[in-house]
Amino acid sequence: MIRTRKVFTTLAKSIALAMRTAPVVCLSLLIFKFVAAVLPTLQIDLTKELTNSVASLLNQAGNMRDCITVLVVIFIIGIFAVLIELLNQYITLLLQQKTGYRMEGMLAEKTVLFPVIRFDDSQFYDQLQRARSTITFSGQRVIDFLFSAGQSLVTLISFIVLIGQFDTLLTVAIILYMIPSLWVNMKIGKWKFWLLRLQTPFTRRMQYLFDLLTNRSSAKELRIYNLGQTLLKEWSAIYWNNAAEQKKVERRSFKARSAVESIQSLLGMLFTIYSIFVCINGNLTVGHFVAIYQILVSTQSQLKKLAFELSSLYEDALMMNEFFLFMDTNEEGQNSEIAAALQAFKGPITKGITVNNLSFRYPNRSEYTLKNISLHIKPNQTVAIVGENGAGKSTLVNCLIGLYSSYSGKIEYDGVDLKNIDKSALYRNIAAVFQDFLRLYNTPRENIGYGDIGRLSDQTALEMAAARSGASEVISSLPDGFDTRLGPEFEGGTELSVGQWQKLALGRAFFKESEIIVLDEPTASMDPIAEQSLYKRFAELSEGKITLLISHRLGSCKIADHILVLKDGELVEQGTHDELLKLEGEYSRMYHAQADWYT
C-alpha cells in the first residue's frame, strides 16, 4: 500500500513537472489521446451498423445506399484515426524532448551544488546513477505511458459502456476479465524495479570496466600490460550474473503471465458462448453479435496493451521516484535558516587562516585521514605542504578551502568560522590547479577564460595569463591559436601533451583574480626548463595572494614562506626550508633522499 501510494505521488509530481515544462504540448497530447481512445468504440458501433445493413441487403430488406454511407463514414474515421495517431507520435516526441532537457538541466544544476566530499561516497554515486538512468529511460517515457494507459483505459470504458447497452451481465464479465491481467502486470513492474535498483552498483562497475576496454585514455596500458582479457573476464562475469538475475525475474513473469493468459482464454470462450445466448434470447441482430465479439477481441488486445503500459508505468514511476528523491536531497545538510545566516566572504584577508584541532575522515571509513592539526597561515603567505603519498596533503587543502566540510575542529578566515561563510562567495575568491586538473575539449580561449567566465572576451587578460603560465608557446604553435579545437575524441580536435594541458590549467588559475590560489603539483607534467621558468616568476604570480602549494619536489619549497610537513595525517613539522633542514627530522630526511639522486 505504501509503495502504491508512492507511485501515485510520483506520477502526480511527474505530471506537474511536464505541465510546468510544456503546458500546451501536454494539453494537446491529452486531447488527441482522448479522441484516439473513443474512435475504436465508434468504429465497432459502425461495423455493427454495416453488418446489419449488409444482412438486410442480402435478405432483400435493405438498400445499397445505406451500406455505402456507412462504409464512407468508416473510411473517413479510419483516415482520421491514422492522422490522430501520427499527431500523437509527433507531440509525444516534442514532450519527451522538452521534459528530457528539463530533467537533465535540473539534475546537472543539482549535482554541482553538492559538496565535493559526497563524490567520495559510493552510495551517493549509486543514487546519482539511478537518477541519471531515470532521465535516460524512465523520465522520457513515464508521461507517455501515463497518457497511453489513460487512452487504453478510456477505450476499455467505452467498450464497457457500449456492451452495457446489450446486456448488464456482459458488462460485469468484461470487468472481471480485466482485473487479473492488470494486477499481475503491476506485480511484474515492481519485480523489475527492485531488480534494477539492486543491480545499480554492479551495473556501474560493469560500465566502468567497459569504458576502460573502449576508451582512448586506457588503450596504451591495456596493451602494454596485456590487461584486455583480464578486464573482459571481470566485465563478462558481472554481465552474466546480472543477466542470470534478469532471467529469474523473466521466468517468474512468464509463469504469472501464462497463468493469467490461460484464465483469460477460458473466460473469453465462456464470454463468447454467453454472448451467443444473449443474442438468441434478446432477439439481437447478427450485427450485435459481431460487435460483441469485436469488443471481446479488442478488449484482449487493449488489455495486453494496457497491462504492458501499467507494468511499465509502475516500474518507471518507481524509478522516477529516485530522480525526485535525488532532487529533494539537501546539498549541504543545512536548512534554509542556516543558509540565510551564512556570511559573505569579504576580502582581502587581513588576519589569515587559523586551524585548530582539525580532524577528518572520509565517508564509510573508520580511520582518520587528518588528525588534530593546528596551524596559522598569514596574509599573502606562500605555504608549501609536503609529505609522502597518503599523508593527507590534498585532503588538508580541500578542508582549508571549504570543499570538505564534514571535519571536526575549527577553520577560521579572519576570525570567522569557515562553516559560517557562504561557500559560493568563498569560491569566487579561490583559483586552483588540482593534480587531476580539468582538460576541457574546447579551445585554449575557453580553457583559460573559464577561470573567470565574465572576462572571457578580454583578449589582453587571456594573453597575459597564458604568458604567466607558459601556455603562450603552446597556443602559438596551434593552427588557429586561441580558437583551436582541442581533444582528439572530436572531429578536427588537436591533442596536447599532459604538460601542455597543465600549462593551460595554470593559465586558467592565473586568469582569475583571487585571494587564494591552490597549486597541487603544478609542475608535475612539465619539463625541467618550463618548471624552472615558472618558479623564477613565482613571486610575481603569487603576489598579494595566499598560495597553497602541494609538491613532492622539495627543491621547489625554497620559494615558500612557510612549509607544513605531514606524516600519517599529522602535522609533524613546520617552518622555513632552512629551519626544517636544521631540525634534521622528516623534511630533512625526504629532502636529502631526493637530493641524493642529483649527486
mmCIF file of N, CA, C and O in Angstrom, residues 11 91 101 151 184 234 241 289 299 316 339-340 362 371 383 390 398 402 414 418 425 441 445 468 471 517 566 583 591:
data_model
loop_
_atom_site.group_PDB
_atom_site.id
_atom_site.type_symbol
_atom_site.label_atom_id
_atom_site.label_comp_id
_atom_site.label_asym_id
_atom_site.label_seq_id
_atom_site.Cartn_x
_atom_site.Cartn_y
_atom_site.Cartn_z
ATOM 1 N N LEU A 11 3.738 9.941 -9.798
ATOM 2 C CA LEU A 11 3.038 10.279 -11.036
ATOM 3 C C LEU A 11 2.495 11.701 -10.989
ATOM 4 O O LEU A 11 2.544 12.430 -11.988
ATOM 5 N N ILE A 91 3.648 14.783 -31.153
ATOM 6 C CA ILE A 91 3.530 15.559 -29.912
ATOM 7 C C ILE A 91 4.257 14.857 -28.765
ATOM 8 O O ILE A 91 4.879 15.506 -27.916
ATOM 9 N N TYR A 101 15.146 17.501 -21.617
ATOM 10 C CA TYR A 101 16.025 18.663 -21.445
ATOM 11 C C TYR A 101 15.865 19.274 -20.053
ATOM 12 O O TYR A 101 16.851 19.592 -19.384
ATOM 13 N N GLN A 151 -5.369 6.497 -22.328
ATOM 14 C CA GLN A 151 -6.066 6.253 -23.590
ATOM 15 C C GLN A 151 -6.660 4.843 -23.623
ATOM 16 O O GLN A 151 -7.832 4.655 -23.979
ATOM 17 N N VAL A 184 -1.477 -8.679 -12.196
ATOM 18 C CA VAL A 184 -0.233 -9.412 -12.428
ATOM 19 C C VAL A 184 0.828 -8.490 -13.032
ATOM 20 O O VAL A 184 2.001 -8.521 -12.632
ATOM 21 N N GLU A 234 36.343 -10.011 -16.114
ATOM 22 C CA GLU A 234 35.591 -9.454 -14.981
ATOM 23 C C GLU A 234 34.288 -8.839 -15.468
ATOM 24 O O GLU A 234 33.232 -9.023 -14.849
ATOM 25 N N ASN A 241 26.136 -12.420 -14.574
ATOM 26 C CA ASN A 241 25.494 -12.501 -13.262
ATOM 27 C C ASN A 241 24.218 -11.652 -13.259
ATOM 28 O O ASN A 241 23.166 -12.087 -12.783
ATOM 29 N N PHE A 289 -24.009 -9.306 -32.532
ATOM 30 C CA PHE A 289 -23.075 -10.360 -32.158
ATOM 31 C C PHE A 289 -21.657 -10.031 -32.647
ATOM 32 O O PHE A 289 -20.686 -10.228 -31.927
ATOM 33 N N THR A 299 -10.902 -6.030 -26.640
ATOM 34 C CA THR A 299 -10.601 -5.937 -25.209
ATOM 35 C C THR A 299 -9.339 -6.722 -24.875
ATOM 36 O O THR A 299 -8.505 -6.273 -24.082
ATOM 37 N N ASP A 316 8.477 2.526 -14.124
ATOM 38 C CA ASP A 316 9.075 3.839 -14.398
ATOM 39 C C ASP A 316 8.749 4.850 -13.301
ATOM 40 O O ASP A 316 9.558 5.731 -13.003
ATOM 41 N N ALA A 339 21.288 28.557 6.064
ATOM 42 C CA ALA A 339 21.854 29.066 4.815
ATOM 43 C C ALA A 339 21.720 30.580 4.730
ATOM 44 O O ALA A 339 22.629 31.274 4.262
ATOM 45 N N ALA A 340 20.589 31.114 5.210
ATOM 46 C CA ALA A 340 20.379 32.562 5.161
ATOM 47 C C ALA A 340 21.305 33.303 6.112
ATOM 48 O O ALA A 340 21.625 34.482 5.908
ATOM 49 N N TYR A 362 37.012 10.187 5.692
ATOM 50 C CA TYR A 362 36.138 10.071 4.534
ATOM 51 C C TYR A 362 34.906 9.245 4.880
ATOM 52 O O TYR A 362 34.920 8.455 5.834
ATOM 53 N N LYS A 371 44.519 14.307 11.551
ATOM 54 C CA LYS A 371 44.385 14.101 12.988
ATOM 55 C C LYS A 371 44.908 15.317 13.751
ATOM 56 O O LYS A 371 46.102 15.617 13.730
ATOM 57 N N VAL A 383 52.522 28.974 1.293
ATOM 58 C CA VAL A 383 52.699 27.842 2.201
ATOM 59 C C VAL A 383 52.819 26.565 1.367
ATOM 60 O O VAL A 383 51.939 26.245 0.568
ATOM 61 N N GLY A 390 49.642 9.766 0.524
ATOM 62 C CA GLY A 390 48.695 9.323 1.536
ATOM 63 C C GLY A 390 48.847 10.026 2.872
ATOM 64 O O GLY A 390 48.162 9.667 3.833
ATOM 65 N N ASN A 398 41.715 20.618 0.710
ATOM 66 C CA ASN A 398 40.275 20.587 0.448
ATOM 67 C C ASN A 398 39.479 21.065 1.655
ATOM 68 O O ASN A 398 38.419 21.690 1.506
ATOM 69 N N GLY A 402 37.255 24.804 1.938
ATOM 70 C CA GLY A 402 35.821 24.584 2.075
ATOM 71 C C GLY A 402 35.214 23.529 1.188
ATOM 72 O O GLY A 402 33.989 23.364 1.177
ATOM 73 N N ASP A 414 40.058 35.104 9.013
ATOM 74 C CA ASP A 414 39.983 36.393 9.712
ATOM 75 C C ASP A 414 39.057 36.310 10.928
ATOM 76 O O ASP A 414 38.262 37.209 11.207
ATOM 77 N N LEU A 418 34.833 29.004 9.101
ATOM 78 C CA LEU A 418 34.634 28.686 7.690
ATOM 79 C C LEU A 418 33.245 28.100 7.438
ATOM 80 O O LEU A 418 32.645 28.330 6.381
ATOM 81 N N ALA A 425 30.458 32.469 -2.310
ATOM 82 C CA ALA A 425 31.236 33.706 -2.258
ATOM 83 C C ALA A 425 32.718 33.406 -2.045
ATOM 84 O O ALA A 425 33.592 34.072 -2.616
ATOM 85 N N TYR A 441 37.757 19.870 -23.604
ATOM 86 C CA TYR A 441 37.891 19.663 -25.051
ATOM 87 C C TYR A 441 37.149 20.769 -25.799
ATOM 88 O O TYR A 441 36.257 20.530 -26.605
ATOM 89 N N ARG A 445 41.128 29.343 -25.630
ATOM 90 C CA ARG A 445 40.438 30.539 -25.116
ATOM 91 C C ARG A 445 39.508 30.158 -23.970
ATOM 92 O O ARG A 445 39.465 30.806 -22.928
ATOM 93 N N ARG A 468 51.975 34.048 -18.335
ATOM 94 C CA ARG A 468 52.396 33.780 -16.959
ATOM 95 C C ARG A 468 52.498 32.276 -16.682
ATOM 96 O O ARG A 468 53.336 31.839 -15.907
ATOM 97 N N ALA A 471 51.835 28.984 -21.234
ATOM 98 C CA ALA A 471 50.987 28.394 -22.274
ATOM 99 C C ALA A 471 51.074 29.142 -23.602
ATOM 100 O O ALA A 471 50.553 28.657 -24.610
ATOM 101 N N ILE A 517 45.193 31.030 -4.006
ATOM 102 C CA ILE A 517 45.488 30.170 -5.145
ATOM 103 C C ILE A 517 46.035 28.844 -4.637
ATOM 104 O O ILE A 517 46.899 28.812 -3.750
ATOM 105 N N LEU A 566 53.505 16.869 6.656
ATOM 106 C CA LEU A 566 52.503 15.907 7.136
ATOM 107 C C LEU A 566 53.053 14.493 7.072
ATOM 108 O O LEU A 566 53.804 14.139 6.159
ATOM 109 N N LEU A 583 66.421 21.025 11.679
ATOM 110 C CA LEU A 583 65.785 20.096 12.618
ATOM 111 C C LEU A 583 66.231 18.654 12.400
ATOM 112 O O LEU A 583 66.153 17.826 13.312
ATOM 113 N N TYR A 591 64.149 15.512 1.946
ATOM 114 C CA TYR A 591 64.915 16.414 1.074
ATOM 115 C C TYR A 591 66.235 15.767 0.657
ATOM 116 O O TYR A 591 66.597 15.763 -0.529
#
